[in-house]
PDB file of C-alpha atoms in Angstrom:
ATOM      1  CA  MET A   1     166.457-149.235 159.476  1.00 40.00           C
ATOM      2  CA  ASN A   2     166.279-150.697 155.954  1.00 55.00           C
ATOM      3  CA  MET A   3     163.168-151.102 153.911  1.00 60.00           C
ATOM      4  CA  LEU A   4     163.095-154.885 154.230  1.00 65.00           C
ATOM      5  CA  THR A   5     162.408-154.867 158.004  1.00 65.00           C
ATOM      6  CA  GLU A   6     159.030-153.191 157.549  1.00 79.00           C
ATOM      7  CA  THR A   7     157.803-155.505 154.832  1.00 91.00           C
ATOM      8  CA  VAL A   8     154.350-157.059 155.243  1.00 95.00           C
ATOM      9  CA  LEU A   9     152.455-157.960 152.088  1.00 97.00           C
ATOM     10  CA  HIS A  10     148.731-158.670 151.897  1.00 97.00           C
ATOM     11  CA  THR A  11     146.866-160.662 149.245  1.00 97.00           C
ATOM     12  CA  GLU A  12     143.274-161.846 149.063  1.00 96.00           C
ATOM     13  CA  ARG A  13     143.922-164.860 151.273  1.00 98.00           C
ATOM     14  CA  LEU A  14     147.422-164.404 152.689  1.00 98.00           C
ATOM     15  CA  VAL A  15     149.632-162.235 154.851  1.00 98.00           C
ATOM     16  CA  LEU A  16     153.340-162.378 154.033  1.00 98.00           C
ATOM     17  CA  ARG A  17     155.143-161.223 157.112  1.00 96.00           C
ATOM     18  CA  PRO A  18     158.430-161.566 158.975  1.00 95.00           C
ATOM     19  CA  LEU A  19     158.926-164.801 160.853  1.00 94.00           C
ATOM     20  CA  VAL A  20     158.747-164.750 164.647  1.00 94.00           C
ATOM     21  CA  ALA A  21     159.882-167.165 167.369  1.00 94.00           C
ATOM     22  CA  THR A  22     156.362-168.611 167.784  1.00 96.00           C
ATOM     23  CA  ASP A  23     156.481-169.797 164.172  1.00 96.00           C
ATOM     24  CA  ALA A  24     159.076-172.463 165.038  1.00 96.00           C
ATOM     25  CA  GLY A  25     156.636-175.359 165.366  1.00 96.00           C
ATOM     26  CA  ALA A  26     154.837-174.625 162.085  1.00 96.00           C
ATOM     27  CA  LEU A  27     158.108-174.015 160.241  1.00 96.00           C
ATOM     28  CA  PHE A  28     159.530-177.287 161.622  1.00 96.00           C
ATOM     29  CA  ALA A  29     156.406-179.123 160.358  1.00 96.00           C
ATOM     30  CA  VAL A  30     157.107-177.784 156.849  1.00 95.00           C
ATOM     31  CA  PHE A  31     160.857-178.410 156.696  1.00 94.00           C
ATOM     32  CA  SER A  32     160.888-181.760 158.455  1.00 95.00           C
ATOM     33  CA  ASP A  33     158.492-183.308 155.912  1.00 93.00           C
ATOM     34  CA  PRO A  34     160.484-185.490 153.527  1.00 90.00           C
ATOM     35  CA  GLU A  35     157.953-184.855 150.707  1.00 90.00           C
ATOM     36  CA  VAL A  36     158.326-181.058 151.040  1.00 90.00           C
ATOM     37  CA  MET A  37     162.121-181.426 151.184  1.00 87.00           C
ATOM     38  CA  ARG A  38     162.349-183.934 148.325  1.00 85.00           C
ATOM     39  CA  TYR A  39     163.772-181.401 145.927  1.00 83.00           C
ATOM     40  CA  TRP A  40     165.303-178.987 148.418  1.00 82.00           C
ATOM     41  CA  SER A  41     169.085-178.392 148.604  1.00 77.00           C
ATOM     42  CA  CYS A  42     169.381-179.900 152.094  1.00 80.00           C
ATOM     43  CA  ALA A  43     167.969-182.855 153.968  1.00 83.00           C
ATOM     44  CA  PRO A  44     164.761-182.616 156.042  1.00 90.00           C
ATOM     45  CA  TRP A  45     165.151-180.968 159.445  1.00 93.00           C
ATOM     46  CA  THR A  46     165.468-183.324 162.366  1.00 93.00           C
ATOM     47  CA  GLY A  47     165.028-180.985 165.395  1.00 94.00           C
ATOM     48  CA  ILE A  48     163.085-177.877 166.391  1.00 95.00           C
ATOM     49  CA  ALA A  49     166.414-176.043 167.015  1.00 94.00           C
ATOM     50  CA  GLN A  50     166.822-175.886 163.221  1.00 93.00           C
ATOM     51  CA  ALA A  51     163.572-173.917 163.012  1.00 94.00           C
ATOM     52  CA  ASP A  52     164.760-171.575 165.770  1.00 93.00           C
ATOM     53  CA  HIS A  53     168.056-171.088 163.908  1.00 93.00           C
ATOM     54  CA  ASP A  54     166.237-170.446 160.612  1.00 92.00           C
ATOM     55  CA  ILE A  55     163.965-167.808 162.213  1.00 93.00           C
ATOM     56  CA  ALA A  56     166.949-166.109 163.808  1.00 93.00           C
ATOM     57  CA  GLY A  57     168.734-166.105 160.407  1.00 91.00           C
ATOM     58  CA  ALA A  58     165.617-164.636 158.756  1.00 90.00           C
ATOM     59  CA  GLY A  59     165.635-161.779 161.299  1.00 89.00           C
ATOM     60  CA  GLU A  60     169.350-161.161 160.744  1.00 90.00           C
ATOM     61  CA  GLY A  61     168.783-161.213 156.935  1.00 89.00           C
ATOM     62  CA  LEU A  62     166.043-158.629 157.288  1.00 87.00           C
ATOM     63  CA  ALA A  63     168.057-156.433 159.574  1.00 88.00           C
ATOM     64  CA  SER A  64     171.151-156.443 157.309  1.00 88.00           C
ATOM     65  CA  GLY A  65     169.163-156.108 154.094  1.00 86.00           C
ATOM     66  CA  ALA A  66     170.640-159.383 152.798  1.00 90.00           C
ATOM     67  CA  MET A  67     167.441-161.359 152.624  1.00 93.00           C
ATOM     68  CA  LEU A  68     163.696-160.851 152.594  1.00 95.00           C
ATOM     69  CA  ARG A  69     162.262-164.072 154.096  1.00 94.00           C
ATOM     70  CA  LEU A  70     158.564-163.918 154.916  1.00 96.00           C
ATOM     71  CA  GLY A  71     156.169-166.393 156.438  1.00 97.00           C
ATOM     72  CA  ILE A  72     153.119-167.295 154.336  1.00 98.00           C
ATOM     73  CA  GLU A  73     150.234-166.941 156.788  1.00 98.00           C
ATOM     74  CA  LEU A  74     146.612-167.743 155.958  1.00 98.00           C
ATOM     75  CA  ALA A  75     144.717-164.504 156.643  1.00 97.00           C
ATOM     76  CA  ALA A  76     141.494-166.282 157.735  1.00 96.00           C
ATOM     77  CA  SER A  77     143.042-168.607 160.302  1.00 97.00           C
ATOM     78  CA  GLY A  78     146.524-167.211 161.109  1.00 96.00           C
ATOM     79  CA  GLU A  79     148.134-170.580 160.234  1.00 96.00           C
ATOM     80  CA  LEU A  80     151.692-170.441 158.937  1.00 97.00           C
ATOM     81  CA  ALA A  81     151.656-172.459 155.708  1.00 97.00           C
ATOM     82  CA  GLY A  82     155.292-171.916 154.571  1.00 97.00           C
ATOM     83  CA  GLN A  83     157.735-169.254 153.622  1.00 96.00           C
ATOM     84  CA  ILE A  84     158.944-167.306 150.630  1.00 97.00           C
ATOM     85  CA  ARG A  85     162.193-165.402 150.295  1.00 95.00           C
ATOM     86  CA  MET A  86     164.250-163.144 148.113  1.00 96.00           C
ATOM     87  CA  HIS A  87     167.941-163.542 148.780  1.00 94.00           C
ATOM     88  CA  ARG A  88     171.411-163.243 147.255  1.00 93.00           C
ATOM     89  CA  PHE A  89     170.746-159.643 146.343  1.00 94.00           C
ATOM     90  CA  ASP A  90     173.127-158.162 143.835  1.00 94.00           C
ATOM     91  CA  GLN A  91     172.586-154.394 144.234  1.00 92.00           C
ATOM     92  CA  GLN A  92     174.733-153.326 141.294  1.00 94.00           C
ATOM     93  CA  ASN A  93     172.878-155.568 138.855  1.00 96.00           C
ATOM     94  CA  ARG A  94     169.493-155.224 140.639  1.00 96.00           C
ATOM     95  CA  ARG A  95     168.850-158.936 140.861  1.00 97.00           C
ATOM     96  CA  CYS A  96     168.185-161.614 143.445  1.00 97.00           C
ATOM     97  CA  GLU A  97     167.030-165.182 143.802  1.00 97.00           C
ATOM     98  CA  VAL A  98     163.607-166.339 144.967  1.00 97.00           C
ATOM     99  CA  GLY A  99     162.902-169.484 146.986  1.00 95.00           C
ATOM    100  CA  TYR A 100     159.812-170.949 148.641  1.00 95.00           C
ATOM    101  CA  ALA A 101     158.460-173.871 150.570  1.00 94.00           C
ATOM    102  CA  LEU A 102     154.853-174.705 151.416  1.00 96.00           C
ATOM    103  CA  GLY A 103     153.587-177.289 153.865  1.00 96.00           C
ATOM    104  CA  ARG A 104     152.001-180.328 152.244  1.00 94.00           C
ATOM    105  CA  PRO A 105     148.504-179.680 153.737  1.00 95.00           C
ATOM    106  CA  TYR A 106     148.437-176.447 151.759  1.00 96.00           C
ATOM    107  CA  TRP A 107     149.485-177.768 148.332  1.00 94.00           C
ATOM    108  CA  GLY A 108     147.129-177.468 145.396  1.00 93.00           C
ATOM    109  CA  ARG A 109     145.221-174.419 146.664  1.00 96.00           C
ATOM    110  CA  GLY A 110     146.993-171.651 144.793  1.00 95.00           C
ATOM    111  CA  TYR A 111     148.606-170.164 147.879  1.00 97.00           C
ATOM    112  CA  LEU A 112     152.134-170.236 146.478  1.00 96.00           C
ATOM    113  CA  GLY A 113     151.100-168.513 143.230  1.00 96.00           C
ATOM    114  CA  GLU A 114     149.332-165.838 145.252  1.00 97.00           C
ATOM    115  CA  ALA A 115     152.396-165.317 147.468  1.00 98.00           C
ATOM    116  CA  MET A 116     154.770-165.315 144.519  1.00 97.00           C
ATOM    117  CA  LYS A 117     152.749-162.605 142.696  1.00 97.00           C
ATOM    118  CA  ALA A 118     152.852-160.393 145.767  1.00 97.00           C
ATOM    119  CA  MET A 119     156.563-160.971 146.282  1.00 97.00           C
ATOM    120  CA  LEU A 120     157.450-160.302 142.675  1.00 97.00           C
ATOM    121  CA  ASP A 121     155.315-157.158 142.584  1.00 97.00           C
ATOM    122  CA  HIS A 122     157.137-155.977 145.678  1.00 96.00           C
ATOM    123  CA  GLY A 123     160.547-156.882 144.287  1.00 96.00           C
ATOM    124  CA  PHE A 124     160.063-155.163 140.962  1.00 97.00           C
ATOM    125  CA  SER A 125     158.462-152.064 142.406  1.00 95.00           C
ATOM    126  CA  ALA A 126     159.598-151.303 145.977  1.00 94.00           C
ATOM    127  CA  LEU A 127     162.990-152.972 145.678  1.00 95.00           C
ATOM    128  CA  ASP A 128     163.600-151.792 142.089  1.00 96.00           C
ATOM    129  CA  LEU A 129     164.829-155.170 140.899  1.00 97.00           C
ATOM    130  CA  ASN A 130     165.507-155.775 137.245  1.00 98.00           C
ATOM    131  CA  ARG A 131     165.764-159.592 137.405  1.00 98.00           C
ATOM    132  CA  VAL A 132     164.681-162.412 139.653  1.00 98.00           C
ATOM    133  CA  GLU A 133     166.231-165.882 139.392  1.00 98.00           C
ATOM    134  CA  ALA A 134     165.223-169.296 140.659  1.00 97.00           C
ATOM    135  CA  ASP A 135     166.841-172.691 140.595  1.00 94.00           C
ATOM    136  CA  VAL A 136     164.842-175.873 140.940  1.00 93.00           C
ATOM    137  CA  ASP A 137     165.421-179.606 140.685  1.00 91.00           C
ATOM    138  CA  PRO A 138     164.203-180.403 137.159  1.00 92.00           C
ATOM    139  CA  ARG A 139     162.205-183.323 138.596  1.00 91.00           C
ATOM    140  CA  ASN A 140     160.126-180.843 140.635  1.00 92.00           C
ATOM    141  CA  ALA A 141     157.394-180.408 137.989  1.00 93.00           C
ATOM    142  CA  ALA A 142     155.055-178.425 140.322  1.00 93.00           C
ATOM    143  CA  SER A 143     157.725-175.806 141.073  1.00 94.00           C
ATOM    144  CA  ALA A 144     158.655-175.515 137.397  1.00 95.00           C
ATOM    145  CA  ARG A 145     154.971-175.028 136.485  1.00 95.00           C
ATOM    146  CA  LEU A 146     154.645-172.292 139.119  1.00 96.00           C
ATOM    147  CA  LEU A 147     157.652-170.424 137.780  1.00 97.00           C
ATOM    148  CA  GLU A 148     156.477-170.722 134.211  1.00 96.00           C
ATOM    149  CA  ARG A 149     152.964-169.467 135.182  1.00 95.00           C
ATOM    150  CA  MET A 150     154.662-166.444 136.741  1.00 96.00           C
ATOM    151  CA  GLY A 151     156.467-165.781 133.442  1.00 96.00           C
ATOM    152  CA  PHE A 152     159.944-167.180 134.352  1.00 97.00           C
ATOM    153  CA  GLU A 153     161.925-168.515 131.382  1.00 97.00           C
ATOM    154  CA  ARG A 154     163.943-171.671 131.749  1.00 97.00           C
ATOM    155  CA  GLU A 155     167.464-170.524 130.859  1.00 97.00           C
ATOM    156  CA  GLY A 156     169.567-173.564 131.399  1.00 96.00           C
ATOM    157  CA  LEU A 157     170.513-176.761 133.205  1.00 95.00           C
ATOM    158  CA  LEU A 158     173.371-176.993 135.680  1.00 93.00           C
ATOM    159  CA  ARG A 159     174.266-180.605 135.867  1.00 94.00           C
ATOM    160  CA  GLU A 160     175.007-182.294 139.182  1.00 92.00           C
ATOM    161  CA  ARG A 161     174.879-178.991 141.089  1.00 90.00           C
ATOM    162  CA  TRP A 162     173.735-180.367 144.430  1.00 85.00           C
ATOM    163  CA  ILE A 163     174.528-183.429 146.495  1.00 86.00           C
ATOM    164  CA  VAL A 164     171.812-183.881 149.121  1.00 77.00           C
ATOM    165  CA  ALA A 165     171.970-186.833 151.457  1.00 76.00           C
ATOM    166  CA  GLY A 166     174.271-188.592 149.000  1.00 83.00           C
ATOM    167  CA  GLU A 167     172.027-187.985 145.959  1.00 84.00           C
ATOM    168  CA  VAL A 168     173.445-186.030 143.074  1.00 90.00           C
ATOM    169  CA  CYS A 169     170.916-183.570 141.572  1.00 88.00           C
ATOM    170  CA  ASP A 170     170.751-181.237 138.658  1.00 91.00           C
ATOM    171  CA  THR A 171     169.377-177.674 138.715  1.00 92.00           C
ATOM    172  CA  ALA A 172     167.108-176.048 136.167  1.00 95.00           C
ATOM    173  CA  PHE A 173     167.805-172.321 136.152  1.00 96.00           C
ATOM    174  CA  TYR A 174     164.981-169.792 135.606  1.00 98.00           C
ATOM    175  CA  GLY A 175     164.921-166.023 135.171  1.00 98.00           C
ATOM    176  CA  LEU A 176     162.266-163.343 135.092  1.00 98.00           C
ATOM    177  CA  LEU A 177     162.952-159.771 133.899  1.00 97.00           C
ATOM    178  CA  LYS A 178     161.118-156.685 135.152  1.00 97.00           C
ATOM    179  CA  SER A 179     160.125-155.846 131.580  1.00 96.00           C
ATOM    180  CA  ASP A 180     158.521-159.258 131.137  1.00 95.00           C
ATOM    181  CA  TRP A 181     156.675-158.917 134.465  1.00 96.00           C
ATOM    182  CA  ASP A 182     155.445-155.418 133.617  1.00 94.00           C
ATOM    183  CA  GLU A 183     154.168-156.662 130.241  1.00 91.00           C
ATOM    184  CA  ARG A 184     152.311-159.584 131.794  1.00 87.00           C
ATOM    185  CA  ARG A 185     150.756-157.382 134.463  1.00 82.00           C
ATOM    186  CA  SER A 186     149.526-154.867 131.842  1.00 79.00           C
ATOM    187  CA  ARG A 187     147.528-157.518 129.920  1.00 76.00           C
TER     188      ARG A 187
END
């Protein structure tokens, strides 16, 4: 068993935990919302089977060590608000990418920042990462602000990287180093 399969992270208001089959309805609500998916690299989901497939893929990713995808659960109510993941691990260079999605009813409450801090702490300590990367649509100002609050540096623009539902989109590329994270956490 690898160390990802046992991962459950707790914050003041959240539990970050592996996705389970009963999360399908809540996950579908997040990923079928056109506003949530506006800047995502694929179109909104159209059927619950996509949620089932995503949950199965999350389990496979955990089991193989290829991906750490966790549900963002509100500790007080048990509601699944979204997901956060580390994926595309490069073991030799000790880096990965981070991605996240939060349901619209949960926007503006600081949940994603709380989840991101826990995930980055885990990545830089337990997973011994040296670098975490993120790519976002440059029009997604909220996501860019979150990354910058976490200490990510905008490192470049990849022009016309995605074509989603016929729309050509750029990517702003961000990076965060362990040394930068450690320095921020020590202040």
